[in-house]
mmCIF file of C-alpha atoms in Angstrom:
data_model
loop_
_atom_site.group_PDB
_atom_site.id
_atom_site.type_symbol
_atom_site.label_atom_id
_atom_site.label_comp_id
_atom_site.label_asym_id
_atom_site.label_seq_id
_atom_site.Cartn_x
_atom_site.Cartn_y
_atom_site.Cartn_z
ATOM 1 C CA UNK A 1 17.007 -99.988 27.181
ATOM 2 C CA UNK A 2 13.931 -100.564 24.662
ATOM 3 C CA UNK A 3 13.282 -103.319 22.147
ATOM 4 C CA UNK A 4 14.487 -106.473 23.826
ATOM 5 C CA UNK A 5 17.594 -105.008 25.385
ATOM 6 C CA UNK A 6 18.491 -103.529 21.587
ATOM 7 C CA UNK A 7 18.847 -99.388 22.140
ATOM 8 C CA UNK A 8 19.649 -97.289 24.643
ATOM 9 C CA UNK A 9 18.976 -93.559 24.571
ATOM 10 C CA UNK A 10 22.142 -91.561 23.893
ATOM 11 C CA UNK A 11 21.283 -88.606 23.835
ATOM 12 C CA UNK A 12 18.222 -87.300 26.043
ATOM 13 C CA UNK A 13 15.775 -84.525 24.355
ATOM 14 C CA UNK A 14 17.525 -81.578 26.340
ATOM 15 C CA UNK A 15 20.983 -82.690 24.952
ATOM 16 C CA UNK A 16 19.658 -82.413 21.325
ATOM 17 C CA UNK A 17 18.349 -79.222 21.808
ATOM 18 C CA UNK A 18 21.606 -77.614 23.160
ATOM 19 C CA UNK A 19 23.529 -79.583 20.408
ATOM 20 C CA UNK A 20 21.458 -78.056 17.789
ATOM 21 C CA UNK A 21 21.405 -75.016 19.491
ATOM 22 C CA UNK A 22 25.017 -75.242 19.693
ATOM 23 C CA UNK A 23 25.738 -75.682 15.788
ATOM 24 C CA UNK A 24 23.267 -73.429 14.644
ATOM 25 C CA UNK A 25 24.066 -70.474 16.771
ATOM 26 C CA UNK A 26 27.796 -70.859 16.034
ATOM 27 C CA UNK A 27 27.357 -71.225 12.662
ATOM 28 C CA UNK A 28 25.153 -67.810 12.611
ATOM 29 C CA UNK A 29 27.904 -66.241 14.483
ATOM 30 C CA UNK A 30 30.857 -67.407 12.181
ATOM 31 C CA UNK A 31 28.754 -65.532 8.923
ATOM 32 C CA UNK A 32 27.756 -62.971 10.575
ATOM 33 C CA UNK A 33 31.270 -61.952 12.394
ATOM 34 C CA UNK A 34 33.356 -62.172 9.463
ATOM 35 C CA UNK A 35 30.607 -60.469 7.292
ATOM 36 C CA UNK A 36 31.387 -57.354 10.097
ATOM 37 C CA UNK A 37 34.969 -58.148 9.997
ATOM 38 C CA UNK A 38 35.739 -58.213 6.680
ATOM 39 C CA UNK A 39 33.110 -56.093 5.361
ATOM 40 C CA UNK A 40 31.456 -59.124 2.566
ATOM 41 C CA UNK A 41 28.561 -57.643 0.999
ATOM 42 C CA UNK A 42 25.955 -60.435 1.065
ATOM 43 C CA UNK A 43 24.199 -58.796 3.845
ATOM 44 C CA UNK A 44 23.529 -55.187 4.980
ATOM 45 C CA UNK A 45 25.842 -54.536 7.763
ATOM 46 C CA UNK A 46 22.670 -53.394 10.073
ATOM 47 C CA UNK A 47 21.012 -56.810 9.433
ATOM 48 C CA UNK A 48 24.351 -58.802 10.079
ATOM 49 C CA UNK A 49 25.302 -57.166 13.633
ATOM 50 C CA UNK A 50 22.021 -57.906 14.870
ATOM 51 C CA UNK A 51 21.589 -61.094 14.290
ATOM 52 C CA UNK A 52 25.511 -61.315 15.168
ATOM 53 C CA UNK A 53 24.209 -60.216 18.749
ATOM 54 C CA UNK A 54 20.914 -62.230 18.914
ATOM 55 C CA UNK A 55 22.437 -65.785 18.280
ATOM 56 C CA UNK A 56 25.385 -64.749 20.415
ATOM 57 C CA UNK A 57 22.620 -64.695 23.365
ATOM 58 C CA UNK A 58 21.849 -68.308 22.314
ATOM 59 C CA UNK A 59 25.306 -69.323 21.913
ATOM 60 C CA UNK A 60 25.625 -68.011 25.388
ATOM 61 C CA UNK A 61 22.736 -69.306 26.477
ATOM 62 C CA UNK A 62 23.290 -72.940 24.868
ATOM 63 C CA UNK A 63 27.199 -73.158 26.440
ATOM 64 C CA UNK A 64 26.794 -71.804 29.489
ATOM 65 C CA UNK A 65 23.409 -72.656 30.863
ATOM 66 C CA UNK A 66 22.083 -75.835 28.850
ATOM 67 C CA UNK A 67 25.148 -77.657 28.262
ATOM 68 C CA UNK A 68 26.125 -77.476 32.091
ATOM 69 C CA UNK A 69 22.489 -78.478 33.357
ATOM 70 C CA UNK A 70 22.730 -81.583 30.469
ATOM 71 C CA UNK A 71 26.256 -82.802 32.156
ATOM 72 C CA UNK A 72 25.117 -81.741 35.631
ATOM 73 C CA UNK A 73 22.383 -84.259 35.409
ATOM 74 C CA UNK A 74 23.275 -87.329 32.755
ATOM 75 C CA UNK A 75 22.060 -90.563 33.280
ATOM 76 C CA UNK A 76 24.854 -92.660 34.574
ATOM 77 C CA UNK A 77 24.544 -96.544 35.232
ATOM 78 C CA UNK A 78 22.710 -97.828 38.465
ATOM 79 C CA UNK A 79 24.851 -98.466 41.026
ATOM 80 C CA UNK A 80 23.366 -100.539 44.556
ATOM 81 C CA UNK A 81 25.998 -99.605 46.743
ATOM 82 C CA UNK A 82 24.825 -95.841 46.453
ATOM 83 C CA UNK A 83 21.344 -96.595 47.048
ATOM 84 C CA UNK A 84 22.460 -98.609 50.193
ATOM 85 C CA UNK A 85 24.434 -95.924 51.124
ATOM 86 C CA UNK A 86 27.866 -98.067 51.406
ATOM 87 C CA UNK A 87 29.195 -95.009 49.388
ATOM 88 C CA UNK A 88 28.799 -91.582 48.260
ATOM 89 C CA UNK A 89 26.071 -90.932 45.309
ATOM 90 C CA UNK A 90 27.731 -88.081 45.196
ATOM 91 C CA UNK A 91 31.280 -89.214 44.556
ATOM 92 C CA UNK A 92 30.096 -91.077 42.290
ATOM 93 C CA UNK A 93 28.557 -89.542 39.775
ATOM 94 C CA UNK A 94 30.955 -86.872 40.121
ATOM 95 C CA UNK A 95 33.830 -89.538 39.389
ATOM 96 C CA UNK A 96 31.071 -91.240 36.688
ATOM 97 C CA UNK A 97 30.766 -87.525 34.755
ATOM 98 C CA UNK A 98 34.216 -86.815 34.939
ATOM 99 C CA UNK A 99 35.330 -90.157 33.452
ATOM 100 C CA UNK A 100 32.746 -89.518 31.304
ATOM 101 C CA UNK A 101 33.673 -86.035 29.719
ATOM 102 C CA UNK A 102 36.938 -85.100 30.519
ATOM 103 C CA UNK A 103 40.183 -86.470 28.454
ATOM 104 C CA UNK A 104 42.455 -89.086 31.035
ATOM 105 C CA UNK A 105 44.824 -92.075 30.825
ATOM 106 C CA UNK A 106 42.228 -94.192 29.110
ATOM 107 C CA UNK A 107 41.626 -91.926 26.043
ATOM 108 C CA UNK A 108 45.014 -91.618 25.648
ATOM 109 C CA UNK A 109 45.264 -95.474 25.368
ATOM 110 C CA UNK A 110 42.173 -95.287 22.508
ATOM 111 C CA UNK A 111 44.187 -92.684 20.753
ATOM 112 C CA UNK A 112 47.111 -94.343 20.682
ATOM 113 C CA UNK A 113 44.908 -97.050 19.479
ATOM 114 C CA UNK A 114 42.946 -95.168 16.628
ATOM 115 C CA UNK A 115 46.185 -93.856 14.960
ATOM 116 C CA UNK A 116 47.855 -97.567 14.906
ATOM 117 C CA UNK A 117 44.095 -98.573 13.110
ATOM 118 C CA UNK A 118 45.112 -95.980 10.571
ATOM 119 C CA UNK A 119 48.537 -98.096 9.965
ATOM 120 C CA UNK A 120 46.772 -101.544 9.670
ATOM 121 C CA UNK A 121 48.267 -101.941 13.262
ATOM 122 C CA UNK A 122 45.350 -102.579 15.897
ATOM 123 C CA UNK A 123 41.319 -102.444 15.535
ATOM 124 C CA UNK A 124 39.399 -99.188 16.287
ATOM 125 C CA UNK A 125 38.564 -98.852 20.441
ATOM 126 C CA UNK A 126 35.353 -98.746 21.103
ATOM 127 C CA UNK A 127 33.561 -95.484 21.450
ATOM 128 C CA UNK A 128 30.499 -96.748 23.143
ATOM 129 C CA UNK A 129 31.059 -98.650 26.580
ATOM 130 C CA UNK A 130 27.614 -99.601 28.095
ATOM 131 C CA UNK A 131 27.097 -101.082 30.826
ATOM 132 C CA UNK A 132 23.724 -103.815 30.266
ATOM 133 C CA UNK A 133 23.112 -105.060 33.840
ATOM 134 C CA UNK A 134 23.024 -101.474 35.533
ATOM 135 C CA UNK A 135 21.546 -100.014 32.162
ATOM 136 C CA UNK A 136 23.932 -96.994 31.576
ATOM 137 C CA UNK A 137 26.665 -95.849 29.495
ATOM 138 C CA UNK A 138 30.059 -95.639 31.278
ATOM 139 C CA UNK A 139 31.581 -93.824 28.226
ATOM 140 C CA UNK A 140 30.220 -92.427 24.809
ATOM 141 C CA UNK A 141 32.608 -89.451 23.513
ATOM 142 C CA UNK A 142 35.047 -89.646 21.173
ATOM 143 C CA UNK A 143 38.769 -89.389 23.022
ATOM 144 C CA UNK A 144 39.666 -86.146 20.184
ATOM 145 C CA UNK A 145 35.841 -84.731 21.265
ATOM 146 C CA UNK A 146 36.844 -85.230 25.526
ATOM 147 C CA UNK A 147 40.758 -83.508 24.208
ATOM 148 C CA UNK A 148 38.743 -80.463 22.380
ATOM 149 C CA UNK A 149 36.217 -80.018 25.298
ATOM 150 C CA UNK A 150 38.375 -78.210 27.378
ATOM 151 C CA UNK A 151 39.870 -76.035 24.969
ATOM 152 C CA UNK A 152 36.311 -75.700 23.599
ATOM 153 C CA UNK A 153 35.243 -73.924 27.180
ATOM 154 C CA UNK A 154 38.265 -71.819 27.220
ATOM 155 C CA UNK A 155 37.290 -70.290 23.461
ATOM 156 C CA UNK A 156 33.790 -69.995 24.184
ATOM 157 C CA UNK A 157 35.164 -67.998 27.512
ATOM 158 C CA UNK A 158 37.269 -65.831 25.443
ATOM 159 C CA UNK A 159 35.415 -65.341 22.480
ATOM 160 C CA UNK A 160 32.190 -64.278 25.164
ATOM 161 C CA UNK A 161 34.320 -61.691 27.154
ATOM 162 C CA UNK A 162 35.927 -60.113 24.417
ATOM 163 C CA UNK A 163 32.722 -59.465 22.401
ATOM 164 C CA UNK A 164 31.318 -57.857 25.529
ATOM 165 C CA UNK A 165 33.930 -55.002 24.870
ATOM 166 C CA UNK A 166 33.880 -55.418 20.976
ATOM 167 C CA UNK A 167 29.899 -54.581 21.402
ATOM 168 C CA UNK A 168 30.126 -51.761 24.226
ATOM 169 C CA UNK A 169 32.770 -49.989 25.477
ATOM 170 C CA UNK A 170 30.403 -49.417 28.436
ATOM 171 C CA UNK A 171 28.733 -52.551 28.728
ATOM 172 C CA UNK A 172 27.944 -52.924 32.382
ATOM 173 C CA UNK A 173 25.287 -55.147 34.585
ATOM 174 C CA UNK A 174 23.865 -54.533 37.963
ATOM 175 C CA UNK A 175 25.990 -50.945 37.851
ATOM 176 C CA UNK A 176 29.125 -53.096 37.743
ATOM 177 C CA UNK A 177 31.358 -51.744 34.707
ATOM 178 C CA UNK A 178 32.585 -55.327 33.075
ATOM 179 C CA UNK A 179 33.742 -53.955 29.859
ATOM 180 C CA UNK A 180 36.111 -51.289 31.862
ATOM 181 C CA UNK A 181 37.221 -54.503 33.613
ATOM 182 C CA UNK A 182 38.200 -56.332 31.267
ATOM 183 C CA UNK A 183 39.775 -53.843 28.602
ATOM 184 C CA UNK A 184 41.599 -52.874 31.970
ATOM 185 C CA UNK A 185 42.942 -56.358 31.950
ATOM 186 C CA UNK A 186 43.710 -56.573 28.077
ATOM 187 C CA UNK A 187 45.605 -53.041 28.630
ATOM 188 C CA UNK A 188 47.711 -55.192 30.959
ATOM 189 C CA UNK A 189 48.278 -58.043 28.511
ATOM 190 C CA UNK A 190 48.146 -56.226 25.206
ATOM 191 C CA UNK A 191 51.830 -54.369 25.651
ATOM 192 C CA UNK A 192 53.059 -57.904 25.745
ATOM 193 C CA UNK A 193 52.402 -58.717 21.606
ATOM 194 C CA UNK A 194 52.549 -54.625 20.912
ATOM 195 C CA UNK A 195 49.332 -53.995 20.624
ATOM 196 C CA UNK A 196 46.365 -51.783 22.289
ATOM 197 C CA UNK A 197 43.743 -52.865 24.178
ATOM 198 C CA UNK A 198 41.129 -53.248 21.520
ATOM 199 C CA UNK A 199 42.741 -54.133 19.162
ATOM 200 C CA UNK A 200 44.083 -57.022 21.177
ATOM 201 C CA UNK A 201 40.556 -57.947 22.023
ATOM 202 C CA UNK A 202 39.199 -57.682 18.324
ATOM 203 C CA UNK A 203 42.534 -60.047 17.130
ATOM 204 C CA UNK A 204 41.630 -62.666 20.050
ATOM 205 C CA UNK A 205 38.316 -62.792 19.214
ATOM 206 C CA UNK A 206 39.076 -63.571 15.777
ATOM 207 C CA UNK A 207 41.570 -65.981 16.676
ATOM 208 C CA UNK A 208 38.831 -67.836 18.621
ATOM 209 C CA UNK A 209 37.009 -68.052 15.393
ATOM 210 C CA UNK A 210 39.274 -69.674 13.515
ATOM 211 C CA UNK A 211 39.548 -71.599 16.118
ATOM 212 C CA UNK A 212 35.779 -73.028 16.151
ATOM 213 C CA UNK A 213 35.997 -73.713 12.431
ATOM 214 C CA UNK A 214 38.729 -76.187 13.044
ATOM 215 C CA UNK A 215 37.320 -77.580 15.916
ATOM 216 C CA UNK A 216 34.377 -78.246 13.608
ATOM 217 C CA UNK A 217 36.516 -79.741 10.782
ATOM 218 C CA UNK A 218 37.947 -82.046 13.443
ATOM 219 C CA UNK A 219 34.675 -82.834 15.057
ATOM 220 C CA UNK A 220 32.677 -83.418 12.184
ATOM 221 C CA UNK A 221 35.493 -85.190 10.116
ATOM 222 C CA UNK A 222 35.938 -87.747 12.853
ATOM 223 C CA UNK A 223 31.947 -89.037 12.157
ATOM 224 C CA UNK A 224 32.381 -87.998 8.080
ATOM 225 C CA UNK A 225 35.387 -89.974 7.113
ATOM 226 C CA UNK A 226 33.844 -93.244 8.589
ATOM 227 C CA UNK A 227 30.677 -94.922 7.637
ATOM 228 C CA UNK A 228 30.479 -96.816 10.665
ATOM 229 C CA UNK A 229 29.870 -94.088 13.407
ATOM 230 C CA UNK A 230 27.320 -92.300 11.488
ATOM 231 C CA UNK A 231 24.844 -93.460 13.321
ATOM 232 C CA UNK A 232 26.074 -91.226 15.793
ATOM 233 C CA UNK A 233 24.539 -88.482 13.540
ATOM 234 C CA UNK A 234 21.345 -89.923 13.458
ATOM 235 C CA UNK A 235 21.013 -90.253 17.196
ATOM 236 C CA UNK A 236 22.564 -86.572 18.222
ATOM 237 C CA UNK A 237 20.362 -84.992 15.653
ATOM 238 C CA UNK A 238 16.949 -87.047 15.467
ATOM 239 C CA UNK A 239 16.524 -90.526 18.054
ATOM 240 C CA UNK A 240 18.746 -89.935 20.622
ATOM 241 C CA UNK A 241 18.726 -93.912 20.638
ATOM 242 C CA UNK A 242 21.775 -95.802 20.048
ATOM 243 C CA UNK A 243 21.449 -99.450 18.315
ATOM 244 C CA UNK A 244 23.776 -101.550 20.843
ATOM 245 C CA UNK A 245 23.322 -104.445 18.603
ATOM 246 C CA UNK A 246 25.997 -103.123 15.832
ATOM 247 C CA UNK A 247 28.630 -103.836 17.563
ATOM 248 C CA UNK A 248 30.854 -101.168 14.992
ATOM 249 C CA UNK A 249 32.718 -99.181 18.255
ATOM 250 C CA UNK A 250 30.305 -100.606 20.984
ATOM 251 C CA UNK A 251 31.413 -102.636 23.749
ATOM 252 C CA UNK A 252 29.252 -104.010 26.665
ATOM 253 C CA UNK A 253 29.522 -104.618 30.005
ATOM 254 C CA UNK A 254 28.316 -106.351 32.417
ATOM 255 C CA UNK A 255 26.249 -108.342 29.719
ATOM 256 C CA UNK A 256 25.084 -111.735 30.929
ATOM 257 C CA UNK A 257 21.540 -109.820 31.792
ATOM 258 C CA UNK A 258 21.197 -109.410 27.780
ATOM 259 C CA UNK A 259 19.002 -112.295 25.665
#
């Protein structure tokens, strides 16, 4: 933490840059694909399917290399007993990451929690829980944002292997022949809803981008709709510091080392 105990990085450099990355890319992607799919006329067709392919690298690149290496290697609180060796580093920052990003029993509890501060009924959880003595956050998602992360992976998976056979029939890498694999597997699954192959692939990838738009309407709504937590914008897209002082959806731990 900087200024007298006061902030706390949230976000480190490499986490802005795949957020950003992130937004813009899928953003590009969204105008661009439906401009193919629908046929708009704001841009020549040409001009739209290259870019379309371009910022799909990045999207690509963003979800599948940066994002990973940013939660593969997030600060997590000190902890003595792992520099002692009385237990696994190991373990725990695995078990640190995963409380971290993935949706469990306590996020349910801060749902539940959220939707009875929409009734009047009980005070908004906290969002932010930092821990002051070992100088780390122990949580700093949003319970809907851990929910959608999942899901999130699975789109970006489907929306990824089905453009590789919307793009090239042939597409193939290191002589292996992944679009004949995987319309091979959507010939399989396609009978199922009455379709063909293609055509199954074209609807799921469409499907997938519907699916991003609400994600975003969600995601961005949750920070919109409340004055409080946009601060949260201002330290994903600029700082990456968080204020600990305003106490709007922080709570600390471990705090009798703060002055």
């Amino acid at each position: 933490m900087t200024n007298k105990g006061r902030h706390a990085e949230r976000h480190s450099f490499m986490e802005r840059v795949a957020h950003l990355t992130h937004l813009i890319s899928l953003f590009v992607l969204l105008i661009t694909g439906f401009r193919i799919y629908f046929g708009w006329g704001f841009m020549v067709y040409h001009d739209a399917f290259y870019l379309h392919i371009i910022f799909a690298v990045m999207f690509i690149v963003a979800n599948w290399i940066m994002i990973p290496y940013n939660i593969a290697t997030t600060e997590l609180p000190h902890c003595e007993m792992c520099k002692t060796g009385k237990h696994s580093a190991l373990k725990h920052r695995v078990s640190g990451i995963f409380n971290r990003y993935i949706f469990g029993p306590a996020d349910v509890k801060k749902s539940w929690q959220i939707l009875l501060n929409y009734v009047g009924k009980a005070d908004y959880p906290p969002i932010t829980v930092y821990d002051v003595k070992n100088e780390g956050y122990i949580d700093k998602l949003h319970p809907a944002t851990k929910f959608l992360l999942p899901i999130e992976g699975l789109a970006v998976f489907l929306i990824v292997v089905t453009g590789i056979v919307i793009y090239d029939l042939d597409w193939s890498i290191l002589g292996l022949p992944i679009s004949q694999w995987l319309l091979a597997i959507a010939d399989i699954v396609a009978p199922i809803f009455n379709m063909g192959g293609i055509p199954f692939m074209r609807t799921i990838h469409l499907l997938m981008a519907y699916f991003f738009i609400i994600e975003v309407i969600i995601h961005v709504g949750i920070i919109e709709f409340d004055p409080k937590v946009w601060k949260y914008h201002k330290a994903v897209f600029l700082t990456g510091e968080e204020d600990l002082n305003d106490r709007n959806y922080v709570k600390l731990v471990n705090a009798e080392k703060e002055r």
